[in-house]
CSV table of C-alpha atoms in Angstrom, one decimal:
chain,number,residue,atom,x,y,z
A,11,UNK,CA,-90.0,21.3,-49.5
A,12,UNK,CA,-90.6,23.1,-52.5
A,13,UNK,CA,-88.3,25.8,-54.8
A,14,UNK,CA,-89.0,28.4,-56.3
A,15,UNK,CA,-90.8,27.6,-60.0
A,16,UNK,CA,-91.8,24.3,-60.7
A,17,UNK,CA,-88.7,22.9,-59.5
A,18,UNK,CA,-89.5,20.3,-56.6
A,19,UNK,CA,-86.2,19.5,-54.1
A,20,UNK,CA,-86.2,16.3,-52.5
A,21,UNK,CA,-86.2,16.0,-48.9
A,22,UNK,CA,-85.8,13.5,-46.2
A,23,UNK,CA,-87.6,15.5,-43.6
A,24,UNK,CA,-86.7,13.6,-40.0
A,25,UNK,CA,-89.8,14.7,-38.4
A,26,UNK,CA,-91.7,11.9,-37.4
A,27,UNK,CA,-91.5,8.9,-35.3
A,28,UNK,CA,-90.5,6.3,-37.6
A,29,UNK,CA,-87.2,8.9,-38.3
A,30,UNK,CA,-84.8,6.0,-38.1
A,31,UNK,CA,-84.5,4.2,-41.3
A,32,UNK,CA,-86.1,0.9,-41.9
A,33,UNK,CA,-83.2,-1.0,-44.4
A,34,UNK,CA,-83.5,-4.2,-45.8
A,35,UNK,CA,-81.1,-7.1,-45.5
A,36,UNK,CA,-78.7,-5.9,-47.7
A,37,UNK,CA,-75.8,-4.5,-46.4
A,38,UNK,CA,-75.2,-0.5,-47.5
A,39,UNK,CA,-72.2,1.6,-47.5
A,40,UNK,CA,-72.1,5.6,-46.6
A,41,UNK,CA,-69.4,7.6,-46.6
A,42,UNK,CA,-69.2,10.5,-44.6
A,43,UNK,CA,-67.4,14.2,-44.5
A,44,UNK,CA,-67.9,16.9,-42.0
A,45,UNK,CA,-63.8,18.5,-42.1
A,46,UNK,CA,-62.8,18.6,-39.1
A,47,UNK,CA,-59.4,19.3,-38.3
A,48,UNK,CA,-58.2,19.9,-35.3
A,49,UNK,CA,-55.4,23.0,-35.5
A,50,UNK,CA,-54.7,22.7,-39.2
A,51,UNK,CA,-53.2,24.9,-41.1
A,52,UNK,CA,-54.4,26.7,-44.3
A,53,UNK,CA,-52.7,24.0,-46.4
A,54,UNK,CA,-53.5,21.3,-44.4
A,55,UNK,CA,-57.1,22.1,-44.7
A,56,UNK,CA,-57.0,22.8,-48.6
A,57,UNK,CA,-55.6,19.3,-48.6
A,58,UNK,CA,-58.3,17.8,-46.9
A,59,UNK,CA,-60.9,19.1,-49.2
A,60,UNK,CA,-58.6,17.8,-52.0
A,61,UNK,CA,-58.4,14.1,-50.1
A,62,UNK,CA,-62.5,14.4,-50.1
A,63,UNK,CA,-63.2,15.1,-53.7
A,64,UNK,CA,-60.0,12.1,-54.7
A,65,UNK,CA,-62.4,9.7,-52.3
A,66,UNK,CA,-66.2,11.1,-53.6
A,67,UNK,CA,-64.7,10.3,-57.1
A,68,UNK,CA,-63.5,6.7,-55.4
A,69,UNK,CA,-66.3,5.5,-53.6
A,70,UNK,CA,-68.7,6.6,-56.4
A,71,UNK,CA,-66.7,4.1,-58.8
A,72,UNK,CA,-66.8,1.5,-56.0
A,73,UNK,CA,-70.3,1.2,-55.8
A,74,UNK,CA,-71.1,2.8,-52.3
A,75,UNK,CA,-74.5,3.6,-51.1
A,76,UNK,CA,-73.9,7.3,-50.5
A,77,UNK,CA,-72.3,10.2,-49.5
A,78,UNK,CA,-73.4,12.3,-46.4
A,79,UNK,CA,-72.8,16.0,-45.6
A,80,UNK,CA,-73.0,17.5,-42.2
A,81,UNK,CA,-73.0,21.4,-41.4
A,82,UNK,CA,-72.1,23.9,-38.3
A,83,UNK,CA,-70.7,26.9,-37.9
A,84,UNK,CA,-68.8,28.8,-36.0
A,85,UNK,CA,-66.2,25.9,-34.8
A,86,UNK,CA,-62.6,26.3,-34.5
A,87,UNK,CA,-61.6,22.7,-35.7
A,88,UNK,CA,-63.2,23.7,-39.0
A,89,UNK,CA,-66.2,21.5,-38.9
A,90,UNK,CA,-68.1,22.5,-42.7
A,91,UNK,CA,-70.2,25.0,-42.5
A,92,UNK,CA,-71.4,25.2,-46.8
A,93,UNK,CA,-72.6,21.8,-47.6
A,94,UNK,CA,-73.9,23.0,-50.9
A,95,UNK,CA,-70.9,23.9,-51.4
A,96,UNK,CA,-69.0,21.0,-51.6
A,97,UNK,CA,-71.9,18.9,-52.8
A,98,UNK,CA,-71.7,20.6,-55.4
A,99,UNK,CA,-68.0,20.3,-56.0
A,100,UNK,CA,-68.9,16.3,-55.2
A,101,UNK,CA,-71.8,16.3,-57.9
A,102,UNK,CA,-69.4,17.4,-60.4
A,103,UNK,CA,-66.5,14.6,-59.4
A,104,UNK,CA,-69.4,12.0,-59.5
A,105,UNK,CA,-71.6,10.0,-61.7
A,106,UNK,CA,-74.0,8.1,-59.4
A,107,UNK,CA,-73.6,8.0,-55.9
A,108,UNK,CA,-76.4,9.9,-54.0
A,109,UNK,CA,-75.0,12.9,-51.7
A,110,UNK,CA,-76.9,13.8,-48.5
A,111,UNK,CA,-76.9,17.0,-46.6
A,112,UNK,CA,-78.0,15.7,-42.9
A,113,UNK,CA,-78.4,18.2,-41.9
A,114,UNK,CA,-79.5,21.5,-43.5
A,115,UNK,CA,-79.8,24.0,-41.1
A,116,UNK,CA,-82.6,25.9,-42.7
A,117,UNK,CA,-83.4,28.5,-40.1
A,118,UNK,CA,-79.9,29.9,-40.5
A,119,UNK,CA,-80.5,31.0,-44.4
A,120,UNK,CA,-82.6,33.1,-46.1
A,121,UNK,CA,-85.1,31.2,-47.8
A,122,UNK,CA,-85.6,32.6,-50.9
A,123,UNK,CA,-81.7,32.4,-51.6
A,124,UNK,CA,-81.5,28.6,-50.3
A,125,UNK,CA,-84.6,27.6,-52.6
A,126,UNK,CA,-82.4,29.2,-55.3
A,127,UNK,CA,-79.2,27.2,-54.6
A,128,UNK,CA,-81.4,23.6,-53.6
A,129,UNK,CA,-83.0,24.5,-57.2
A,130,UNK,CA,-79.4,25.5,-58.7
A,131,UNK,CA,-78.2,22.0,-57.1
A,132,UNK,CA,-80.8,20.0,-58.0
A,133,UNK,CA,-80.2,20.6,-62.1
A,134,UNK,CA,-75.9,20.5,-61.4
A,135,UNK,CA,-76.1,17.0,-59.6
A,136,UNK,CA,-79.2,15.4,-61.9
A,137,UNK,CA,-81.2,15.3,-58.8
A,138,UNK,CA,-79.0,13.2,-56.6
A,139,UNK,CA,-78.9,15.3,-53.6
A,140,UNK,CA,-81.1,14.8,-51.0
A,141,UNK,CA,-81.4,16.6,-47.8
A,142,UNK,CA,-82.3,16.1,-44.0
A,143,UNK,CA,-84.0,19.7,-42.3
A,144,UNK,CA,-84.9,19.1,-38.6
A,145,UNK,CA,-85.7,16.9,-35.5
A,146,UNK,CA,-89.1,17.8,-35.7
A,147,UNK,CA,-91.2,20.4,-34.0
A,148,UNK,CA,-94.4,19.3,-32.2
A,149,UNK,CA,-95.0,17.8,-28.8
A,150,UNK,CA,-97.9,16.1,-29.8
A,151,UNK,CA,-96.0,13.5,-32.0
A,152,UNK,CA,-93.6,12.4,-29.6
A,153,UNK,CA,-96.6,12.0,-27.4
A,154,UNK,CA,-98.4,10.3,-29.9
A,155,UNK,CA,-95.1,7.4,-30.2
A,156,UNK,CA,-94.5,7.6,-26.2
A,157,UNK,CA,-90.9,9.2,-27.2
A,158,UNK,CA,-89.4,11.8,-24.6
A,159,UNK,CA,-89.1,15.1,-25.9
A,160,UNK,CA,-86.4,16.8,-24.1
A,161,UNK,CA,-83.5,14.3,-24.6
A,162,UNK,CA,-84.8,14.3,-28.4
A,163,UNK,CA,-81.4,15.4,-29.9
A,164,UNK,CA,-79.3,13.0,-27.8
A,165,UNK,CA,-81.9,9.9,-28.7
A,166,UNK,CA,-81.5,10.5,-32.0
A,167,UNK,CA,-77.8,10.9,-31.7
A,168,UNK,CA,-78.3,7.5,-29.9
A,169,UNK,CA,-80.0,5.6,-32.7
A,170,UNK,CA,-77.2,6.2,-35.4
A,171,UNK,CA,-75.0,3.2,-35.9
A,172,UNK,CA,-71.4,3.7,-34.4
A,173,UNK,CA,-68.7,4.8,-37.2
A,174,UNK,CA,-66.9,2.3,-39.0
A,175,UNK,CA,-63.4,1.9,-39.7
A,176,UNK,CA,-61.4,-0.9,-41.5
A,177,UNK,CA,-57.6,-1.7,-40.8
A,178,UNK,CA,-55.4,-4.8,-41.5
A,179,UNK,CA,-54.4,-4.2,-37.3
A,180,UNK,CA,-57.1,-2.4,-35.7
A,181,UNK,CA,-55.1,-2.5,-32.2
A,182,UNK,CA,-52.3,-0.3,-34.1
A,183,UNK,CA,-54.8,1.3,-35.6
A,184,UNK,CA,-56.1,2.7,-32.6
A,185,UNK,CA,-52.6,2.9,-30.6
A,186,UNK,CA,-51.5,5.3,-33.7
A,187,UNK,CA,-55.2,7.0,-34.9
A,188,UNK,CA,-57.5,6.8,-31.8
A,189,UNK,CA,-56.9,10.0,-31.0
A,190,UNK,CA,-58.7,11.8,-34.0
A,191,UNK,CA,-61.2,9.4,-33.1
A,192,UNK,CA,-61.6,11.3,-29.3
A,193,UNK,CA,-61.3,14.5,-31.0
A,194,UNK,CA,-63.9,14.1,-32.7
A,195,UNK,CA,-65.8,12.5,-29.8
A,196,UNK,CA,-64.7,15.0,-27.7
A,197,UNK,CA,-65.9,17.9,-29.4
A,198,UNK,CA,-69.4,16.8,-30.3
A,199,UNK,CA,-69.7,16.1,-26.6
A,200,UNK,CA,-69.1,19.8,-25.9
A,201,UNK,CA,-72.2,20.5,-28.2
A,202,UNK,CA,-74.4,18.2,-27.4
A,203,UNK,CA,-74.3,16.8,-23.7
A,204,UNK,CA,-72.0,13.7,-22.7
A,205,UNK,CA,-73.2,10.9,-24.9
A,206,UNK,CA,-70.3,8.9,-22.8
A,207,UNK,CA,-68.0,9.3,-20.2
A,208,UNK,CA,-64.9,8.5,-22.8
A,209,UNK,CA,-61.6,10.4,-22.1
A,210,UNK,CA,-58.7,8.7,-23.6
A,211,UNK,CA,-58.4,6.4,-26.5
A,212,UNK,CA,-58.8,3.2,-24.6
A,213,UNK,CA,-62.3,4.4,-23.3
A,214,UNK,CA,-63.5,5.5,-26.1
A,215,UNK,CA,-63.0,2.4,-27.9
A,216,UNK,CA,-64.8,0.3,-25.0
A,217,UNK,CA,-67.6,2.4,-25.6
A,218,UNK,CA,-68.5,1.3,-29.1
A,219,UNK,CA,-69.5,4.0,-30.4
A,220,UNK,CA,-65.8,4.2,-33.0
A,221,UNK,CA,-65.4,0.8,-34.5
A,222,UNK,CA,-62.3,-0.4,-35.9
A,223,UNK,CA,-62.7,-3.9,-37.5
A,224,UNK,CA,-60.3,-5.6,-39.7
A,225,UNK,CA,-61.9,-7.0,-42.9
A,226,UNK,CA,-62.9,-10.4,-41.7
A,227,UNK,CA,-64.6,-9.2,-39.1
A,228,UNK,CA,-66.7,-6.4,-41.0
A,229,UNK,CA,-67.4,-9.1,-42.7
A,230,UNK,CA,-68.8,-11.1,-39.8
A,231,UNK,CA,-70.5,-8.7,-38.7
A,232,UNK,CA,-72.2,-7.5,-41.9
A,233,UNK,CA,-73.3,-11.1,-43.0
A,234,UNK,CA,-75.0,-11.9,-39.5
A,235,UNK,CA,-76.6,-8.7,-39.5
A,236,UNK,CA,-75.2,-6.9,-36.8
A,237,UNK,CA,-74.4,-4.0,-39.3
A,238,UNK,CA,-76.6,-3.2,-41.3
A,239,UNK,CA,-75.0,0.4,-42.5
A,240,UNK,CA,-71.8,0.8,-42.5
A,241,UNK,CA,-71.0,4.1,-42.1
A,242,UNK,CA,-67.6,5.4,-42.9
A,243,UNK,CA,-65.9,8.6,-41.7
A,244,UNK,CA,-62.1,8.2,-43.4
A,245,UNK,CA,-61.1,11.7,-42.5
A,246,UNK,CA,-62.5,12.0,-39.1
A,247,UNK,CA,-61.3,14.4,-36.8
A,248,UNK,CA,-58.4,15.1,-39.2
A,249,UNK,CA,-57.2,11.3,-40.0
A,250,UNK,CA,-53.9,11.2,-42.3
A,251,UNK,CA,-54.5,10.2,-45.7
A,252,UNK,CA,-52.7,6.9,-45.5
A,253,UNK,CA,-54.7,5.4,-42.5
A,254,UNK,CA,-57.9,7.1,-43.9
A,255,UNK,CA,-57.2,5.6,-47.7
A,256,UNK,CA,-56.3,1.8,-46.5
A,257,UNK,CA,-60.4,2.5,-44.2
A,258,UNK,CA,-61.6,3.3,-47.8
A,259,UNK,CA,-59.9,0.8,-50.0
A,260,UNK,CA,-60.3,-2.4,-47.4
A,261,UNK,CA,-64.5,-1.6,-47.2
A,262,UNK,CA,-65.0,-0.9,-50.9
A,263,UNK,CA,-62.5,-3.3,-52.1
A,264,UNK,CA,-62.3,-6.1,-49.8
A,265,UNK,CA,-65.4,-5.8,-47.2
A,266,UNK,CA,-68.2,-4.4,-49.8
A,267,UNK,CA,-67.6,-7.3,-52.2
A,268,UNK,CA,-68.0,-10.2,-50.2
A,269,UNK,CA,-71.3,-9.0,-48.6
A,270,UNK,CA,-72.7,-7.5,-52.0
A,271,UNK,CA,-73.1,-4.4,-51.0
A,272,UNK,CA,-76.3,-2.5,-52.8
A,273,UNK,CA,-75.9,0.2,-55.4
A,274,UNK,CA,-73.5,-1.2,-58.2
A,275,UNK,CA,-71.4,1.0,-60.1
């Protein structure tokens, strides 16, 4: 995808068959932030963006892999709808760490404006943001790859690796946090079809698809190659800073380290 000029944005266009990363054996580390926060109140919410740009600054030190974005509009629990926005704000808190924006909605801007602000972004953040811009559009290639067409979102939703959290107890973890967890399980659900049948805390964590691991096991499971991305959400559905700060610190500090994590600081 091109801007305006001879400015030229990256993109990581999901549009093919082979849109699942293929990563080598090397354990990698994202960190992700969409701001949900289920009935929080003006300050709660300013302190949530505030918690974000503490950990972008944190986990750009640390080494991670890099930072993901996500945008919607139009929900009540405050999911973001401006990712260039606060990858911006990100870029400028940062030194290294690559920021994604999976996705862009394009379709929902005009596209003279966003080429302007990609373009505007690209010079602010020395070309470290990248951006995902669609499930792809033509029959004929999920034909091509024998992959079903209509349950495309929900496949791809499939594919993604569950979310990972880290916690010294992960059965108090979940007994005091889960819920966030099914908040945020709960209203993605609502948007996109039943991915599982989970309605409490207990069921959702049977399902998989919200991991909480305590370091050794991470560890385990990173070294033998049963995660191969850890994927980090510390602020999901509106996580406290303590719970979502001991996630951060035990994977960068304790977890990342002992499987020599890629992308050095």
């Amino acid at each position: 995808m091109a801007t305006q000029g001879d400015v030229v944005t990256r993109v990581d266009a999901v549009a093919q068959g082979d849109a699942v990363t293929q990563f080598d054996a090397v354990t990698h580390f994202v960190t992700r932030y969409d701001f949900r926060g289920p009935g929080f109140s003006s300050d709660e919410r300013r302190r949530l963006f505030e918690v974000a740009l503490e950990q972008a600054t944190y986990v750009d030190a640390k080494g991670h892999t890099a930072i993901t974005l996500s945008e919607h509009h139009g929900s009540d629990d405050g999911y973001l709808p401006s990712p260039l926005l606060v990858a911006s704000a990100f870029a400028a808190r940062t030194r290294r760490i690559p920021i994604s924006i999976a996705a862009l909605v394009v379709n929902l801007y005009d596209p003279l404006r966003l080429a302007e602000d990609i373009a505007v972004l690209d010079h602010l953040s020395g070309g470290r943001v990248t951006y995902t811009v669609g499930l792809g559009y033509r029959p004929e290639e999920y034909a091509l790859f024998g992959r079903p067409w209509k349950t495309r979102t929900r496949d791809l939703e499939a594919s993604i690796a569950a979310t990972v959290f880290c916690a010294a107890d992960p059965d108090a973890f979940w007994a005091k946090h889960g819920h966030h967890l099914l908040a945020d399980a709960l209203a993605y659900r609502a948007w996109i079809g039943e991915r599982d049948s989970s309605a409490t805390v207990d069921e959702l964590r049977a399902a998989g698809r919200y991991q909480v691991s305590a370091p050794e096991d991470l560890i385990s499971s990173c070294r033998s190659g049963e995660i191969r991305v850890v994927t980090s959400h510390p602020l999901c559905g509106g996580m406290p800073e303590e719970p979502a700060w001991e996630s951060l610190r035990l994977i960068s500090e304790v977890v990342r380290p002992a499987v020599g994590g890629r992308c050095g600081a």
